Amino acid sequence: MLQHLITQDDRLRMVPIDRDELTIVVGQLRQELDVTTDPSRTRFLTREIGIAQMTLGNHDEARTLLRQALDMATAAGNTRSVVASGINLGDAHRYAGDTQAADTLYRSALATARSLHPELLDFAHQHFGKHLMELGDHAGALAHLQEALRLRIAKGNAELVESTQAALDRVALLLGRANPNSSAPHGWSAGWTAWFQSRTTARTPARWAENFPGLRDAVRGLTAHQRVHPRLLRHLRDQSFSTEPIAAMAQEAENALATAGYLHNGKWNAAVGDAAARFADHLDLAAVVARSTGLEVEQPHAAVYIAYRDSGQFLDFHVDEFGFGEANLILCLKHDRPSGTAVPSSTVFITADGYLECDLAAGDCVVFDGALTPHGRTPVSAGESVTLISFGFHARDRALRTPVNLPPPPRP
């Protein structure tokens, strides 16, 4: 409710965008709180007002209200709200300088999230990581923020990934490890994505030929820095993956999408489970990537199921955040297409030589540098459906994780 009124300062603490407007909204929320008789609404309003007061710097009132919200959630047995309110109260104590109370609250929220609400673990790790960063425990902060990033990449929420990446950037700065030559600052990927989407689209392949000349020089400058070799991508049809783990992941994806799937950037996403982990470990997926590209990578640190079910559903051209890794492997788990489908949906890339479409069948995969290769998916036809899994890999050579002298996004 308050997100549009709140931003973050250079310490990554919440501050008002417009102090007067936020104060007015607090007054309106108080009026509603005075008359509501719904316990769940009372708890919600108390928490929202507490967050607003924390943002405004009214620390005593923020702690009082957020403690009330936490106590109400505990009394109601709403453990999900207990985790969220506990994190908020931890923030209020941290902002007020009470680090000991903040530490206790963050650790409690983290433990409860682990046991009861794993979907909230990324928030718990994120806020605890910020707390440790402010305490000067940069190694601890880095560990928690990296875990938050892994979980948020799996969720596929770009805004959350961006927030965690900003916190990691600050830790790097505090550690003195920020690379002064890096030309991939916060927002770099979003800038390039916006530029590509303003000039072309995966929705209408018929326009590609006429649009490409205006993209050529920019794409060449971008893809020249790719960490995956050959410097395009590898479309792998010769891996001979066993059909059993492919089918197991396809079934796991169907179940996950049906119970916890969410729309993101026009496609369906869902968190991976045990079937995906077994596939990556037993097959040694890192070795597959190394053999096919020459890039030595660690085992995948992130993965997400992706599905396209609706006629016309597509994924527009974009580049990934750098946190997803130096190599991305997209594996097709299932591709159902009605007989007579004239133009099936395909994974598509913009390379230095033009557009490249990869029509993936079950068991086919493609390996590429997602942060430096514009990619997307063309629209699915009526009756067509596609299920994929995307794995992210970090290069073993840590120097490759922070590319230097990258071209800035062109001006719109």
mmCIF file of C-alpha atoms in Angstrom:
data_model
loop_
_atom_site.group_PDB
_atom_site.id
_atom_site.type_symbol
_atom_site.label_atom_id
_atom_site.label_comp_id
_atom_site.label_asym_id
_atom_site.label_seq_id
_atom_site.Cartn_x
_atom_site.Cartn_y
_atom_site.Cartn_z
ATOM 1 C CA MET A 1 0.000 0.000 0.000
ATOM 2 C CA LEU A 2 2.877 2.370 0.838
ATOM 3 C CA GLN A 3 5.476 1.265 -1.718
ATOM 4 C CA HIS A 4 4.898 4.188 -4.060
ATOM 5 C CA LEU A 5 5.689 6.620 -1.219
ATOM 6 C CA ILE A 6 8.923 4.985 -0.057
ATOM 7 C CA THR A 7 12.427 4.725 -1.522
ATOM 8 C CA GLN A 8 15.878 3.887 -0.114
ATOM 9 C CA ASP A 9 18.771 6.123 0.817
ATOM 10 C CA ASP A 10 22.436 5.398 0.164
ATOM 11 C CA ARG A 11 22.499 3.152 3.256
ATOM 12 C CA LEU A 12 19.621 1.146 1.758
ATOM 13 C CA ARG A 13 17.272 2.250 4.534
ATOM 14 C CA MET A 14 13.677 3.234 3.784
ATOM 15 C CA VAL A 15 13.001 6.969 3.491
ATOM 16 C CA PRO A 16 9.926 8.871 2.264
ATOM 17 C CA ILE A 17 9.748 10.088 -1.314
ATOM 18 C CA ASP A 18 7.400 12.849 -0.177
ATOM 19 C CA ARG A 19 7.345 13.282 3.590
ATOM 20 C CA ASP A 20 4.181 15.390 3.638
ATOM 21 C CA GLU A 21 2.228 12.957 1.477
ATOM 22 C CA LEU A 22 3.295 9.970 3.559
ATOM 23 C CA THR A 23 2.259 11.813 6.731
ATOM 24 C CA ILE A 24 -1.186 12.445 5.217
ATOM 25 C CA VAL A 25 -1.560 8.766 4.331
ATOM 26 C CA VAL A 26 -0.627 7.792 7.901
ATOM 27 C CA GLY A 27 -3.446 10.007 9.153
ATOM 28 C CA GLN A 28 -5.897 8.326 6.808
ATOM 29 C CA LEU A 29 -4.789 4.868 7.927
ATOM 30 C CA ARG A 30 -5.204 5.907 11.574
ATOM 31 C CA GLN A 31 -8.773 7.012 10.916
ATOM 32 C CA GLU A 32 -9.572 3.618 9.414
ATOM 33 C CA LEU A 33 -7.834 1.831 12.296
ATOM 34 C CA ASP A 34 -9.999 3.691 14.802
ATOM 35 C CA VAL A 35 -13.243 2.355 13.318
ATOM 36 C CA THR A 36 -12.401 -1.127 11.978
ATOM 37 C CA THR A 37 -13.628 -4.158 13.884
ATOM 38 C CA ASP A 38 -11.961 -6.771 11.682
ATOM 39 C CA PRO A 39 -8.982 -8.297 13.580
ATOM 40 C CA SER A 40 -7.024 -9.106 10.415
ATOM 41 C CA ARG A 41 -7.559 -5.572 9.100
ATOM 42 C CA THR A 42 -6.532 -4.148 12.462
ATOM 43 C CA ARG A 43 -3.295 -6.127 12.328
ATOM 44 C CA PHE A 44 -2.623 -5.051 8.738
ATOM 45 C CA LEU A 45 -3.233 -1.353 9.423
ATOM 46 C CA THR A 46 -1.129 -1.427 12.585
ATOM 47 C CA ARG A 47 1.751 -2.923 10.659
ATOM 48 C CA GLU A 48 1.426 -0.466 7.759
ATOM 49 C CA ILE A 49 1.361 2.549 10.085
ATOM 50 C CA GLY A 50 4.373 1.138 11.940
ATOM 51 C CA ILE A 51 6.337 0.791 8.699
ATOM 52 C CA ALA A 52 5.394 4.351 7.718
ATOM 53 C CA GLN A 53 6.483 5.733 11.093
ATOM 54 C CA MET A 54 9.782 3.881 10.792
ATOM 55 C CA THR A 55 10.269 5.427 7.341
ATOM 56 C CA LEU A 56 9.478 8.880 8.754
ATOM 57 C CA GLY A 57 12.053 8.383 11.531
ATOM 58 C CA ASN A 58 9.546 8.146 14.386
ATOM 59 C CA HIS A 59 11.346 5.204 15.941
ATOM 60 C CA ASP A 60 9.569 4.889 19.292
ATOM 61 C CA GLU A 61 6.113 4.838 17.761
ATOM 62 C CA ALA A 62 7.279 2.502 14.985
ATOM 63 C CA ARG A 63 8.580 -0.025 17.507
ATOM 64 C CA THR A 64 5.399 0.188 19.577
ATOM 65 C CA LEU A 65 3.106 -0.354 16.601
ATOM 66 C CA LEU A 66 5.157 -3.122 15.015
ATOM 67 C CA ARG A 67 5.408 -4.929 18.368
ATOM 68 C CA GLN A 68 1.599 -4.763 18.540
ATOM 69 C CA ALA A 69 1.340 -6.158 15.020
ATOM 70 C CA LEU A 70 3.716 -9.004 15.897
ATOM 71 C CA ASP A 71 1.805 -9.802 19.100
ATOM 72 C CA MET A 72 -1.509 -9.845 17.210
ATOM 73 C CA ALA A 73 -0.080 -12.192 14.578
ATOM 74 C CA THR A 74 1.256 -14.490 17.297
ATOM 75 C CA ALA A 75 -2.072 -14.546 19.122
ATOM 76 C CA ALA A 76 -3.908 -15.318 15.882
ATOM 77 C CA GLY A 77 -1.518 -18.170 15.071
ATOM 78 C CA ASN A 78 -0.668 -16.541 11.739
ATOM 79 C CA THR A 79 2.938 -17.679 11.456
ATOM 80 C CA ARG A 80 3.425 -16.108 8.034
ATOM 81 C CA SER A 81 2.512 -12.707 9.473
ATOM 82 C CA VAL A 82 4.733 -13.459 12.474
ATOM 83 C CA VAL A 83 7.738 -13.760 10.128
ATOM 84 C CA ALA A 84 6.888 -10.595 8.172
ATOM 85 C CA SER A 85 6.093 -8.504 11.264
ATOM 86 C CA GLY A 86 9.189 -9.786 13.038
ATOM 87 C CA ILE A 87 11.368 -8.649 10.147
ATOM 88 C CA ASN A 88 9.672 -5.232 10.167
ATOM 89 C CA LEU A 89 10.158 -4.894 13.933
ATOM 90 C CA GLY A 90 13.795 -5.907 13.501
ATOM 91 C CA ASP A 91 14.174 -3.085 10.973
ATOM 92 C CA ALA A 92 12.580 -0.624 13.409
ATOM 93 C CA HIS A 93 15.034 -1.574 16.148
ATOM 94 C CA ARG A 94 17.955 -1.446 13.691
ATOM 95 C CA TYR A 95 16.975 2.022 12.489
ATOM 96 C CA ALA A 96 16.751 3.159 16.114
ATOM 97 C CA GLY A 97 20.235 1.804 16.881
ATOM 98 C CA ASP A 98 19.070 -1.110 19.059
ATOM 99 C CA THR A 99 21.159 -3.742 17.290
ATOM 100 C CA GLN A 100 20.820 -6.447 19.945
ATOM 101 C CA ALA A 101 17.016 -6.506 19.773
ATOM 102 C CA ALA A 102 17.186 -6.346 15.977
ATOM 103 C CA ASP A 103 19.547 -9.329 15.884
ATOM 104 C CA THR A 104 17.214 -11.435 18.036
ATOM 105 C CA LEU A 105 14.185 -10.604 15.894
ATOM 106 C CA TYR A 106 15.948 -11.308 12.587
ATOM 107 C CA ARG A 107 17.272 -14.668 13.799
ATOM 108 C CA SER A 108 13.832 -15.679 15.047
ATOM 109 C CA ALA A 109 12.191 -14.708 11.738
ATOM 110 C CA LEU A 110 14.850 -16.605 9.798
ATOM 111 C CA ALA A 111 14.334 -19.761 11.887
ATOM 112 C CA THR A 112 10.545 -19.620 11.511
ATOM 113 C CA ALA A 113 10.799 -19.038 7.767
ATOM 114 C CA ARG A 114 13.109 -22.041 7.398
ATOM 115 C CA SER A 115 10.757 -24.374 9.233
ATOM 116 C CA LEU A 116 7.334 -23.071 8.204
ATOM 117 C CA HIS A 117 7.488 -20.533 5.391
ATOM 118 C CA PRO A 118 10.362 -21.118 2.944
ATOM 119 C CA GLU A 119 8.692 -18.671 0.536
ATOM 120 C CA LEU A 120 9.745 -15.882 2.947
ATOM 121 C CA LEU A 121 13.363 -16.997 3.316
ATOM 122 C CA ASP A 122 14.624 -14.498 0.750
ATOM 123 C CA PHE A 123 13.167 -11.601 2.776
ATOM 124 C CA ALA A 124 14.621 -12.952 6.015
ATOM 125 C CA HIS A 125 18.083 -13.400 4.483
ATOM 126 C CA GLN A 126 17.903 -9.968 2.821
ATOM 127 C CA HIS A 127 17.096 -8.026 5.994
ATOM 128 C CA PHE A 128 19.446 -10.026 8.211
ATOM 129 C CA GLY A 129 22.180 -9.469 5.630
ATOM 130 C CA LYS A 130 21.621 -5.703 5.749
ATOM 131 C CA HIS A 131 21.764 -5.845 9.546
ATOM 132 C CA LEU A 132 25.116 -7.689 9.468
ATOM 133 C CA MET A 133 26.410 -5.247 6.858
ATOM 134 C CA GLU A 134 25.688 -2.323 9.178
ATOM 135 C CA LEU A 135 27.397 -4.170 12.049
ATOM 136 C CA GLY A 136 30.530 -4.526 9.934
ATOM 137 C CA ASP A 137 30.202 -8.309 9.552
ATOM 138 C CA HIS A 138 30.704 -8.124 5.805
ATOM 139 C CA ALA A 139 31.446 -11.827 5.333
ATOM 140 C CA GLY A 140 28.231 -12.764 7.121
ATOM 141 C CA ALA A 141 26.287 -10.150 5.197
ATOM 142 C CA LEU A 142 27.655 -11.455 1.919
ATOM 143 C CA ALA A 143 26.614 -15.029 2.720
ATOM 144 C CA HIS A 144 23.025 -14.074 3.594
ATOM 145 C CA LEU A 145 22.620 -11.681 0.678
ATOM 146 C CA GLN A 146 23.974 -14.223 -1.798
ATOM 147 C CA GLU A 147 21.418 -16.723 -0.524
ATOM 148 C CA ALA A 148 18.692 -14.091 -0.854
ATOM 149 C CA LEU A 149 19.832 -13.463 -4.430
ATOM 150 C CA ARG A 150 19.746 -17.177 -5.267
ATOM 151 C CA LEU A 151 16.208 -17.497 -3.925
ATOM 152 C CA ARG A 152 15.010 -14.341 -5.657
ATOM 153 C CA ILE A 153 16.457 -15.354 -8.996
ATOM 154 C CA ALA A 154 14.564 -18.639 -8.622
ATOM 155 C CA LYS A 155 11.403 -16.650 -7.925
ATOM 156 C CA GLY A 156 11.999 -14.705 -11.116
ATOM 157 C CA ASN A 157 11.074 -11.346 -9.566
ATOM 158 C CA ALA A 158 13.310 -8.737 -11.214
ATOM 159 C CA GLU A 159 12.547 -6.017 -8.652
ATOM 160 C CA LEU A 160 13.547 -8.251 -5.736
ATOM 161 C CA VAL A 161 16.702 -9.362 -7.562
ATOM 162 C CA GLU A 162 17.556 -5.731 -8.203
ATOM 163 C CA SER A 163 17.109 -4.853 -4.514
ATOM 164 C CA THR A 164 19.394 -7.662 -3.386
ATOM 165 C CA GLN A 165 21.979 -6.829 -6.028
ATOM 166 C CA ALA A 166 22.049 -3.252 -4.713
ATOM 167 C CA ALA A 167 22.786 -4.583 -1.218
ATOM 168 C CA LEU A 168 25.531 -6.854 -2.561
ATOM 169 C CA ASP A 169 27.026 -3.912 -4.449
ATOM 170 C CA ARG A 170 27.152 -1.946 -1.192
ATOM 171 C CA VAL A 171 28.874 -4.818 0.624
ATOM 172 C CA ALA A 172 31.423 -4.987 -2.194
ATOM 173 C CA LEU A 173 31.975 -1.255 -1.836
ATOM 174 C CA LEU A 174 32.448 -1.558 1.929
ATOM 175 C CA LEU A 175 34.878 -4.415 1.414
ATOM 176 C CA GLY A 176 36.839 -2.299 -1.048
ATOM 177 C CA ARG A 177 36.248 -4.898 -3.725
ATOM 178 C CA ALA A 178 34.126 -2.822 -6.065
ATOM 179 C CA ASN A 179 35.815 -2.812 -9.456
ATOM 180 C CA PRO A 180 36.368 0.806 -10.517
ATOM 181 C CA ASN A 181 36.628 -0.307 -14.158
ATOM 182 C CA SER A 182 33.329 -2.153 -14.175
ATOM 183 C CA SER A 183 30.802 -0.659 -16.537
ATOM 184 C CA ALA A 184 27.927 -2.822 -15.293
ATOM 185 C CA PRO A 185 26.454 -0.734 -12.465
ATOM 186 C CA HIS A 186 23.087 -1.212 -10.841
ATOM 187 C CA GLY A 187 20.445 -0.796 -13.547
ATOM 188 C CA TRP A 188 22.768 -1.604 -16.462
ATOM 189 C CA SER A 189 20.817 -4.709 -17.500
ATOM 190 C CA ALA A 190 17.487 -2.886 -17.258
ATOM 191 C CA GLY A 191 18.851 -0.101 -19.452
ATOM 192 C CA TRP A 192 19.896 -2.482 -22.215
ATOM 193 C CA THR A 193 16.606 -4.396 -21.976
ATOM 194 C CA ALA A 194 14.605 -1.190 -22.338
ATOM 195 C CA TRP A 195 16.694 -0.171 -25.358
ATOM 196 C CA PHE A 196 16.166 -3.498 -27.168
ATOM 197 C CA GLN A 197 12.455 -3.545 -26.428
ATOM 198 C CA SER A 198 12.097 -0.017 -27.805
ATOM 199 C CA ARG A 199 13.518 -1.157 -31.155
ATOM 200 C CA THR A 200 12.394 -4.738 -31.720
ATOM 201 C CA THR A 201 10.143 -7.416 -30.280
ATOM 202 C CA ALA A 202 10.016 -11.195 -30.112
ATOM 203 C CA ARG A 203 6.288 -10.934 -30.775
ATOM 204 C CA THR A 204 6.582 -10.154 -34.511
ATOM 205 C CA PRO A 205 9.432 -11.987 -36.290
ATOM 206 C CA ALA A 206 8.292 -10.502 -39.608
ATOM 207 C CA ARG A 207 9.857 -7.173 -38.541
ATOM 208 C CA TRP A 208 13.277 -8.560 -37.652
ATOM 209 C CA ALA A 209 15.010 -8.102 -40.988
ATOM 210 C CA GLU A 210 14.054 -4.449 -41.264
ATOM 211 C CA ASN A 211 14.952 -3.723 -37.634
ATOM 212 C CA PHE A 212 18.290 -5.492 -37.392
ATOM 213 C CA PRO A 213 20.522 -2.981 -39.213
ATOM 214 C CA GLY A 214 19.795 -0.424 -36.507
ATOM 215 C CA LEU A 215 20.821 -2.925 -33.798
ATOM 216 C CA ARG A 216 23.925 -4.415 -35.371
ATOM 217 C CA ASP A 217 26.678 -2.202 -33.965
ATOM 218 C CA ALA A 218 25.197 -2.132 -30.463
ATOM 219 C CA VAL A 219 24.796 -5.918 -30.376
ATOM 220 C CA ARG A 220 28.342 -6.475 -31.607
ATOM 221 C CA GLY A 221 29.693 -4.200 -28.886
ATOM 222 C CA LEU A 222 27.688 -6.070 -26.270
ATOM 223 C CA THR A 223 28.253 -9.666 -27.323
ATOM 224 C CA ALA A 224 31.994 -9.167 -27.791
ATOM 225 C CA HIS A 225 32.268 -9.454 -23.988
ATOM 226 C CA GLN A 226 30.425 -12.774 -23.663
ATOM 227 C CA ARG A 227 31.940 -15.301 -21.292
ATOM 228 C CA VAL A 228 30.500 -18.322 -23.163
ATOM 229 C CA HIS A 229 32.445 -19.492 -26.222
ATOM 230 C CA PRO A 230 32.041 -19.800 -29.150
ATOM 231 C CA ARG A 231 30.898 -16.226 -28.894
ATOM 232 C CA LEU A 232 27.332 -16.910 -29.850
ATOM 233 C CA LEU A 233 25.685 -19.783 -28.032
ATOM 234 C CA ARG A 234 25.523 -23.539 -28.164
ATOM 235 C CA HIS A 235 22.383 -25.300 -29.318
ATOM 236 C CA LEU A 236 22.895 -28.810 -27.984
ATOM 237 C CA ARG A 237 20.995 -31.728 -29.457
ATOM 238 C CA ASP A 238 23.636 -34.368 -28.842
ATOM 239 C CA GLN A 239 23.670 -34.597 -25.052
ATOM 240 C CA SER A 240 21.570 -37.783 -24.972
ATOM 241 C CA PHE A 241 19.972 -36.875 -21.669
ATOM 242 C CA SER A 242 18.067 -39.816 -20.243
ATOM 243 C CA THR A 243 14.331 -39.522 -20.761
ATOM 244 C CA GLU A 244 13.547 -40.489 -17.151
ATOM 245 C CA PRO A 245 14.944 -37.372 -15.411
ATOM 246 C CA ILE A 246 13.496 -35.163 -18.158
ATOM 247 C CA ALA A 247 10.062 -36.678 -17.546
ATOM 248 C CA ALA A 248 10.496 -36.377 -13.774
ATOM 249 C CA MET A 249 11.307 -32.671 -14.055
ATOM 250 C CA ALA A 250 8.429 -32.143 -16.473
ATOM 251 C CA GLN A 251 6.031 -33.677 -13.931
ATOM 252 C CA GLU A 252 7.566 -31.698 -11.063
ATOM 253 C CA ALA A 253 7.206 -28.522 -13.118
ATOM 254 C CA GLU A 254 3.545 -29.259 -13.865
ATOM 255 C CA ASN A 255 2.813 -29.771 -10.168
ATOM 256 C CA ALA A 256 4.748 -26.662 -9.114
ATOM 257 C CA LEU A 257 3.112 -24.490 -11.748
ATOM 258 C CA ALA A 258 -0.353 -25.722 -10.778
ATOM 259 C CA THR A 259 0.120 -25.108 -7.040
ATOM 260 C CA ALA A 260 2.549 -22.191 -6.807
ATOM 261 C CA GLY A 261 3.079 -20.833 -10.322
ATOM 262 C CA TYR A 262 3.226 -17.091 -10.852
ATOM 263 C CA LEU A 263 3.250 -14.837 -13.888
ATOM 264 C CA HIS A 264 6.420 -12.846 -14.530
ATOM 265 C CA ASN A 265 7.235 -10.908 -17.714
ATOM 266 C CA GLY A 266 4.405 -12.665 -19.499
ATOM 267 C CA LYS A 267 5.481 -16.250 -18.756
ATOM 268 C CA TRP A 268 4.651 -18.723 -15.995
ATOM 269 C CA ASN A 269 7.396 -19.377 -13.425
ATOM 270 C CA ALA A 270 7.689 -21.848 -10.550
ATOM 271 C CA ALA A 271 10.405 -22.840 -8.099
ATOM 272 C CA VAL A 272 12.297 -26.054 -8.833
ATOM 273 C CA GLY A 273 12.367 -29.058 -6.496
ATOM 274 C CA ASP A 274 14.187 -32.308 -5.834
ATOM 275 C CA ALA A 275 13.884 -33.640 -9.383
ATOM 276 C CA ALA A 276 15.820 -30.670 -10.777
ATOM 277 C CA ALA A 277 18.469 -30.912 -8.045
ATOM 278 C CA ARG A 278 18.984 -34.640 -8.697
ATOM 279 C CA PHE A 279 19.293 -34.012 -12.427
ATOM 280 C CA ALA A 280 21.971 -31.329 -11.995
ATOM 281 C CA ASP A 281 23.983 -33.320 -9.446
ATOM 282 C CA HIS A 282 23.829 -36.810 -10.966
ATOM 283 C CA LEU A 283 24.533 -35.591 -14.482
ATOM 284 C CA ASP A 284 27.251 -33.125 -13.394
ATOM 285 C CA LEU A 285 25.626 -30.338 -15.363
ATOM 286 C CA ALA A 286 28.630 -28.076 -14.797
ATOM 287 C CA ALA A 287 30.758 -30.510 -16.800
ATOM 288 C CA VAL A 288 28.223 -30.445 -19.646
ATOM 289 C CA VAL A 289 28.516 -26.652 -19.822
ATOM 290 C CA ALA A 290 32.315 -26.759 -19.612
ATOM 291 C CA ARG A 291 32.615 -29.351 -22.390
ATOM 292 C CA SER A 292 30.318 -27.471 -24.723
ATOM 293 C CA THR A 293 31.590 -23.931 -24.141
ATOM 294 C CA GLY A 294 35.107 -24.107 -22.724
ATOM 295 C CA LEU A 295 33.918 -22.098 -19.692
ATOM 296 C CA GLU A 296 34.672 -23.808 -16.384
ATOM 297 C CA VAL A 297 31.657 -23.306 -14.128
ATOM 298 C CA GLU A 298 30.438 -24.386 -10.720
ATOM 299 C CA GLN A 299 27.321 -26.500 -10.301
ATOM 300 C CA PRO A 300 24.176 -24.401 -10.940
ATOM 301 C CA HIS A 301 23.395 -21.993 -8.115
ATOM 302 C CA ALA A 302 19.957 -21.040 -9.473
ATOM 303 C CA ALA A 303 17.177 -22.651 -11.459
ATOM 304 C CA VAL A 304 13.547 -21.929 -12.304
ATOM 305 C CA TYR A 305 10.775 -23.686 -14.198
ATOM 306 C CA ILE A 306 9.261 -21.679 -17.072
ATOM 307 C CA ALA A 307 6.084 -22.409 -18.989
ATOM 308 C CA TYR A 308 4.092 -20.941 -21.856
ATOM 309 C CA ARG A 309 0.482 -22.119 -21.958
ATOM 310 C CA ASP A 310 -1.688 -19.406 -23.495
ATOM 311 C CA SER A 311 -2.061 -18.652 -27.180
ATOM 312 C CA GLY A 312 0.096 -15.657 -28.073
ATOM 313 C CA GLN A 313 2.154 -15.839 -24.866
ATOM 314 C CA PHE A 314 5.740 -14.749 -25.518
ATOM 315 C CA LEU A 315 8.836 -13.382 -23.781
ATOM 316 C CA ASP A 316 10.227 -10.145 -25.153
ATOM 317 C CA PHE A 317 13.933 -9.541 -25.716
ATOM 318 C CA HIS A 318 15.933 -8.827 -22.571
ATOM 319 C CA VAL A 319 19.292 -9.420 -20.911
ATOM 320 C CA ASP A 320 19.511 -11.028 -17.481
ATOM 321 C CA GLU A 321 20.814 -9.466 -14.278
ATOM 322 C CA PHE A 322 24.466 -10.392 -13.749
ATOM 323 C CA GLY A 323 23.587 -12.261 -10.556
ATOM 324 C CA PHE A 324 22.034 -15.108 -12.553
ATOM 325 C CA GLY A 325 25.481 -16.180 -13.682
ATOM 326 C CA GLU A 326 27.993 -16.207 -16.488
ATOM 327 C CA ALA A 327 26.327 -19.133 -18.257
ATOM 328 C CA ASN A 328 22.667 -19.996 -18.652
ATOM 329 C CA LEU A 329 21.413 -23.401 -19.762
ATOM 330 C CA ILE A 330 17.807 -23.623 -20.962
ATOM 331 C CA LEU A 331 16.577 -27.204 -21.235
ATOM 332 C CA CYS A 332 13.273 -28.103 -22.862
ATOM 333 C CA LEU A 333 11.258 -30.530 -20.738
ATOM 334 C CA LYS A 334 8.139 -30.706 -22.875
ATOM 335 C CA HIS A 335 6.945 -29.082 -26.100
ATOM 336 C CA ASP A 336 3.466 -29.988 -27.234
ATOM 337 C CA ARG A 337 2.408 -28.607 -30.596
ATOM 338 C CA PRO A 338 -0.769 -29.404 -32.531
ATOM 339 C CA SER A 339 -0.295 -31.090 -35.865
ATOM 340 C CA GLY A 340 -0.276 -28.534 -38.610
ATOM 341 C CA THR A 341 1.229 -25.758 -36.465
ATOM 342 C CA ALA A 342 2.840 -23.606 -39.121
ATOM 343 C CA VAL A 343 5.236 -21.625 -36.928
ATOM 344 C CA PRO A 344 5.992 -23.220 -33.541
ATOM 345 C CA SER A 345 7.230 -21.074 -30.669
ATOM 346 C CA SER A 346 11.008 -20.973 -30.304
ATOM 347 C CA THR A 347 13.714 -19.608 -28.060
ATOM 348 C CA VAL A 348 15.258 -16.685 -29.935
ATOM 349 C CA PHE A 349 18.444 -14.628 -29.630
ATOM 350 C CA ILE A 350 19.864 -11.470 -31.157
ATOM 351 C CA THR A 351 23.448 -12.144 -32.203
ATOM 352 C CA ALA A 352 26.027 -10.022 -33.964
ATOM 353 C CA ASP A 353 24.902 -11.609 -37.254
ATOM 354 C CA GLY A 354 21.160 -11.348 -36.781
ATOM 355 C CA TYR A 355 18.326 -13.222 -35.102
ATOM 356 C CA LEU A 356 18.771 -16.892 -34.254
ATOM 357 C CA GLU A 357 15.800 -19.148 -33.482
ATOM 358 C CA CYS A 358 16.180 -22.438 -31.600
ATOM 359 C CA ASP A 359 13.196 -24.765 -31.854
ATOM 360 C CA LEU A 360 13.766 -26.903 -28.766
ATOM 361 C CA ALA A 361 12.167 -30.330 -28.370
ATOM 362 C CA ALA A 362 12.159 -32.295 -25.101
ATOM 363 C CA GLY A 363 15.779 -33.009 -24.141
ATOM 364 C CA ASP A 364 17.265 -30.212 -26.273
ATOM 365 C CA CYS A 365 19.095 -27.398 -24.542
ATOM 366 C CA VAL A 366 20.901 -24.186 -25.358
ATOM 367 C CA VAL A 367 23.824 -22.643 -23.423
ATOM 368 C CA PHE A 368 24.584 -18.919 -23.588
ATOM 369 C CA ASP A 369 25.631 -15.858 -21.575
ATOM 370 C CA GLY A 370 22.234 -14.479 -20.591
ATOM 371 C CA ALA A 371 23.614 -11.216 -19.206
ATOM 372 C CA LEU A 372 25.223 -10.313 -22.538
ATOM 373 C CA THR A 373 23.006 -12.044 -25.120
ATOM 374 C CA PRO A 374 19.554 -10.549 -25.805
ATOM 375 C CA HIS A 375 17.057 -13.411 -25.750
ATOM 376 C CA GLY A 376 13.344 -14.112 -25.623
ATOM 377 C CA ARG A 377 10.635 -16.425 -26.950
ATOM 378 C CA THR A 378 8.326 -16.087 -29.926
ATOM 379 C CA PRO A 379 4.548 -16.428 -29.371
ATOM 380 C CA VAL A 380 2.990 -19.834 -28.806
ATOM 381 C CA SER A 381 0.260 -20.921 -31.200
ATOM 382 C CA ALA A 382 -3.236 -22.027 -30.231
ATOM 383 C CA GLY A 383 -3.033 -25.393 -28.492
ATOM 384 C CA GLU A 384 0.756 -25.234 -28.159
ATOM 385 C CA SER A 385 2.501 -25.451 -24.773
ATOM 386 C CA VAL A 386 6.157 -25.319 -23.735
ATOM 387 C CA THR A 387 7.808 -26.275 -20.428
ATOM 388 C CA LEU A 388 11.447 -25.348 -19.813
ATOM 389 C CA ILE A 389 13.948 -25.212 -16.995
ATOM 390 C CA SER A 390 16.587 -22.479 -16.824
ATOM 391 C CA PHE A 391 19.825 -23.081 -14.864
ATOM 392 C CA GLY A 392 22.279 -20.331 -13.869
ATOM 393 C CA PHE A 393 26.010 -21.056 -13.453
ATOM 394 C CA HIS A 394 28.848 -19.019 -11.972
ATOM 395 C CA ALA A 395 32.277 -19.153 -13.612
ATOM 396 C CA ARG A 396 34.976 -20.757 -11.478
ATOM 397 C CA ASP A 397 37.236 -17.858 -12.430
ATOM 398 C CA ARG A 398 35.841 -15.111 -10.204
ATOM 399 C CA ALA A 399 37.382 -12.409 -12.402
ATOM 400 C CA LEU A 400 34.850 -13.317 -15.089
ATOM 401 C CA ARG A 401 31.960 -12.545 -12.733
ATOM 402 C CA THR A 402 32.690 -8.806 -12.828
ATOM 403 C CA PRO A 403 33.074 -7.840 -16.482
ATOM 404 C CA VAL A 404 34.937 -4.630 -17.224
ATOM 405 C CA ASN A 405 34.658 -1.906 -19.840
ATOM 406 C CA LEU A 406 31.172 -2.925 -20.914
ATOM 407 C CA PRO A 407 29.362 -0.533 -23.239
ATOM 408 C CA PRO A 408 26.704 1.548 -21.483
ATOM 409 C CA PRO A 409 23.102 1.210 -22.677
ATOM 410 C CA PRO A 410 22.535 3.388 -25.749
ATOM 411 C CA ARG A 411 20.372 6.452 -25.317
ATOM 412 C CA PRO A 412 16.693 5.806 -26.109
#
